Coordinates of C-alpha atoms in Angstrom, one line a residue:
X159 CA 184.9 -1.4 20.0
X160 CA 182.7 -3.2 17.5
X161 CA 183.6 -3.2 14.2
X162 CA 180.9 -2.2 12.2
X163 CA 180.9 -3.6 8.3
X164 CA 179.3 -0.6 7.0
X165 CA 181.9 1.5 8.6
X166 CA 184.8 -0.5 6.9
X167 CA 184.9 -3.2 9.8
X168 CA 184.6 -6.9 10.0
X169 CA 182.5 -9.4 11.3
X170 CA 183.0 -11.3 14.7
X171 CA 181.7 -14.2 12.7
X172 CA 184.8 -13.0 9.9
X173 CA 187.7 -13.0 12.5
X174 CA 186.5 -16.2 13.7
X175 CA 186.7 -17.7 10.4
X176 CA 190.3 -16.0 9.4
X177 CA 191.3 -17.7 12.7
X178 CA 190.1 -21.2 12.5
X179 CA 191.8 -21.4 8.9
X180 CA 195.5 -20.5 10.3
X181 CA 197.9 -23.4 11.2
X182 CA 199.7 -21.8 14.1
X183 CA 202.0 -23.4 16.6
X184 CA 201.9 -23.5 20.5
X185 CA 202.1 -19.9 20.9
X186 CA 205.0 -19.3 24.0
X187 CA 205.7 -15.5 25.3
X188 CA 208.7 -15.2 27.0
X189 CA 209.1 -11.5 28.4
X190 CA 212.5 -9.1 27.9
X191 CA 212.3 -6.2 30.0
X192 CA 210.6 -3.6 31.2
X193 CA 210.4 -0.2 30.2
X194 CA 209.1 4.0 29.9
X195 CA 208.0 4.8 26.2
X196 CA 208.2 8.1 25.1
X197 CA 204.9 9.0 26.1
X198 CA 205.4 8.3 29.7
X199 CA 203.8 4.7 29.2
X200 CA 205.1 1.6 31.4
X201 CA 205.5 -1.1 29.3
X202 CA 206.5 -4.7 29.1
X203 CA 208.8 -5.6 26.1
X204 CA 208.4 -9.6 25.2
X205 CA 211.2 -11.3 23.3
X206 CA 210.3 -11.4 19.3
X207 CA 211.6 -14.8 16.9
X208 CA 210.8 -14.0 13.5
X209 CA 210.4 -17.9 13.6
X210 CA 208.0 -18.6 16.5
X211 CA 204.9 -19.4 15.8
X212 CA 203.3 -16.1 17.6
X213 CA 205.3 -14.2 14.5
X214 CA 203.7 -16.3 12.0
X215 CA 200.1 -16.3 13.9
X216 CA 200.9 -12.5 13.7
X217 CA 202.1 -12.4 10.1
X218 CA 199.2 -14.2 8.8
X219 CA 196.7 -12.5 10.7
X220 CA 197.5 -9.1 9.4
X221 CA 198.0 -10.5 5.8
X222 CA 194.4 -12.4 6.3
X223 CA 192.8 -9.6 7.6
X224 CA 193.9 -7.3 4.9
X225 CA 196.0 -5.2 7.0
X226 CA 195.9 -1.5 5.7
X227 CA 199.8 0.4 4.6
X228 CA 199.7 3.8 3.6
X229 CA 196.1 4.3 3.7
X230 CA 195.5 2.3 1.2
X231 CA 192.0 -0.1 1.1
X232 CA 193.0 -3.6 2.3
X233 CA 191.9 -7.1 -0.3
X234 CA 192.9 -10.7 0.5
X235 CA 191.4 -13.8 -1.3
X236 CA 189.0 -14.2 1.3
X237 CA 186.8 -11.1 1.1
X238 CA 186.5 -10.6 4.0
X239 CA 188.5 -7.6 5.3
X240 CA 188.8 -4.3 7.5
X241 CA 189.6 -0.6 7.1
X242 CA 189.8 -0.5 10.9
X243 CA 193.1 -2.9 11.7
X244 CA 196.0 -1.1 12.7
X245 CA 199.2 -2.6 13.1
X246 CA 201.7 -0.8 15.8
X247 CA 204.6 -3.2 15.6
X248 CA 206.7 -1.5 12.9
X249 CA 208.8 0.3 15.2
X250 CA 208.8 -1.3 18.3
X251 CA 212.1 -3.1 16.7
X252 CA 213.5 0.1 18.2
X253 CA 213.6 -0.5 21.9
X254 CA 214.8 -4.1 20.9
X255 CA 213.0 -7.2 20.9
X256 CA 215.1 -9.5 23.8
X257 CA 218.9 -9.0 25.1
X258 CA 220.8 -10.4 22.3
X259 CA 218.5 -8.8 19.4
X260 CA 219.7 -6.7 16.9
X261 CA 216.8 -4.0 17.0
X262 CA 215.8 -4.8 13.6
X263 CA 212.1 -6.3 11.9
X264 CA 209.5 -5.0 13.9
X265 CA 207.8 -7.8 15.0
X266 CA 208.3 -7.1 19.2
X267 CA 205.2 -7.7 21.2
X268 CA 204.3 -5.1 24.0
X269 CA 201.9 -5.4 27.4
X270 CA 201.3 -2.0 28.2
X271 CA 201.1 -2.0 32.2
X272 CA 200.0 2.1 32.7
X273 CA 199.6 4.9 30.6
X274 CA 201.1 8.6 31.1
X275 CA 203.0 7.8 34.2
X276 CA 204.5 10.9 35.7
X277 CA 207.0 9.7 38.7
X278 CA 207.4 12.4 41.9
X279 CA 211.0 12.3 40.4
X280 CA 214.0 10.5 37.7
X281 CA 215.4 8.7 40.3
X282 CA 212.0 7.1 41.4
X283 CA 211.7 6.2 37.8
X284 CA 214.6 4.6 37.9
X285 CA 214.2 2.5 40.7
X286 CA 210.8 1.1 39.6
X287 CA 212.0 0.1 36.2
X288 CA 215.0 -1.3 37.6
X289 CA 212.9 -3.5 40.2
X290 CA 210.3 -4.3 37.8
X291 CA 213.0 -5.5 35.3
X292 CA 214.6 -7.4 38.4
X293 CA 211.0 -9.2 38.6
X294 CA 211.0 -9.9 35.1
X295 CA 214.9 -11.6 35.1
X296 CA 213.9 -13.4 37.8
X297 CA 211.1 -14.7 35.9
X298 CA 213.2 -15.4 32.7
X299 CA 215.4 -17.5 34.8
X300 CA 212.7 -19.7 36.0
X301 CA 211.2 -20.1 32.5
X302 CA 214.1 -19.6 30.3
X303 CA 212.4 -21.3 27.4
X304 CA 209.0 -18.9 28.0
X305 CA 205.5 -20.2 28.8
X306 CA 202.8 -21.3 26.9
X307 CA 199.9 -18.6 26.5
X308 CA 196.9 -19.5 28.7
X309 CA 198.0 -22.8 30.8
X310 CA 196.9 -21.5 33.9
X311 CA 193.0 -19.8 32.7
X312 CA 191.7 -20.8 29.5
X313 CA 194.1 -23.1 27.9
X314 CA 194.6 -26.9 30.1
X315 CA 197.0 -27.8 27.2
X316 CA 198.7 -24.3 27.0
X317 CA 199.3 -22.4 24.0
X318 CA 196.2 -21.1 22.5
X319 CA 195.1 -18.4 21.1
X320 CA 192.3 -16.0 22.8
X321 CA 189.7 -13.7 21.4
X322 CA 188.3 -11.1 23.6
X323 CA 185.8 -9.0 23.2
X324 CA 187.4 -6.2 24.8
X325 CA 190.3 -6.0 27.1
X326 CA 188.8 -8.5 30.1
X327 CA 186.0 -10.8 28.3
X328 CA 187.2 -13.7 26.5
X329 CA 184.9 -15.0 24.0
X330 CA 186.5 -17.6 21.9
X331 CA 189.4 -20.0 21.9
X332 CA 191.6 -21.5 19.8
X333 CA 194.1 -24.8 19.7
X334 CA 197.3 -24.1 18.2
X335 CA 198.2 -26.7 15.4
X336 CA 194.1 -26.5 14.3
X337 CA 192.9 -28.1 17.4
X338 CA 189.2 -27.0 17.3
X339 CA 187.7 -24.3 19.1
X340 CA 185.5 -23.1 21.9
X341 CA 183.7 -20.5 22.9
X342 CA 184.2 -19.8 26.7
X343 CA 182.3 -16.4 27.3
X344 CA 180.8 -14.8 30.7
X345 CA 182.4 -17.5 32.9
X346 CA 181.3 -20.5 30.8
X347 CA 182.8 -23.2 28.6
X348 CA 181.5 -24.9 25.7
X349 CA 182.4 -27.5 24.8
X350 CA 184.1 -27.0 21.3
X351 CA 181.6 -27.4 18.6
X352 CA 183.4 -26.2 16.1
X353 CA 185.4 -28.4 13.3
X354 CA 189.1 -28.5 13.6
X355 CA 189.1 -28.3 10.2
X356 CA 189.5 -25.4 8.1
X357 CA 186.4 -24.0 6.5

């Protein structure tokens, strides 16, 4: 949904800003196992380093964009802000964030893959977790260092971050390590025409 700035949201043009100014690394995701929250939702878990660069593309994001606690009204030095960020991770750390982690921290990245599943039966449960999470080793041993985000759509190099519009229209794009950016909306690419500079 938009974010409208009267309403306590921010600016496309903003979040586009915020993003261009963070140095992040080659973001890499690198899937753990798969899972049945509490509310009946199937979920992907992804492995979480508090020392990958997705952490600290994560971190700084929710510093930048003034990420609320506790109801309180969100400032950061660039004034530019939201009341309508919400942050979810704090206790994902709970299910674990990989197969050696000690559950702890909170940063532990989640693909939701259904909501409110109800299964004809526990043992059908059982059996479809257990054969997604056979998919999901068998993928971990083929890419036991992860993959870089994008390589195969949006991202030739691999590792870049995307901005969507909603949850199937990519609108912008950017390098890790300040590479520049593009827009790439509605099936087309622009060529990037904005500075890899910060701003």
């Amino acid at each position: 949904s938009h974010l409208f700035q009267n309403q306590g949201g921010i600016a496309l043009s903003d979040i586009i800003s915020i993003v261009k100014s963070i140095d992040f690394g080659t973001l890499y995701i690198k899937p753990a196992f798969m899972f049945q929250d509490d509310d009946g939702a199937v979920k992907i878990q992804f492995e979480a380093d508090s020392s990958s660069a997705l952490a600290y593309l994560y971190d700084n994001l929710c510093k930048t964009l003034g990420l609320s606690w506790n109801y309180e009204t969100p400032v950061n030095d660039y004034g530019k802000y939201t009341n309508c960020a919400m942050h979810a991770a704090g206790d994902r750390a709970a299910y674990g964030c990989g197969p050696d982690d000690t559950k702890s921290g909170g940063f532990c990245p989640q693909m939701t893959l259904a909501y409110d599943v109800d299964f004809q039966s526990e043992d059908l449960a059982a059996a479809f977790i257990a054969n997604g999470n056979n998919v999901v080793d068998y993928w971990r041993a083929m890419y036991p260092s992860g993959v870089a985000v994008g390589t195969d759509n949006f991202c030739p190099d691999g590792g870049c971050l995307g901005l969507y519009l909603n949850r199937y229209d990519l609108y912008q794009v950017f390098r890790p390590d300040l590479g520049g950016s593009w827009i790439e909306y509605n099936g087309g690419t622009f060529a990037p025409t904005i500075s890899p500079a910060p701003s």
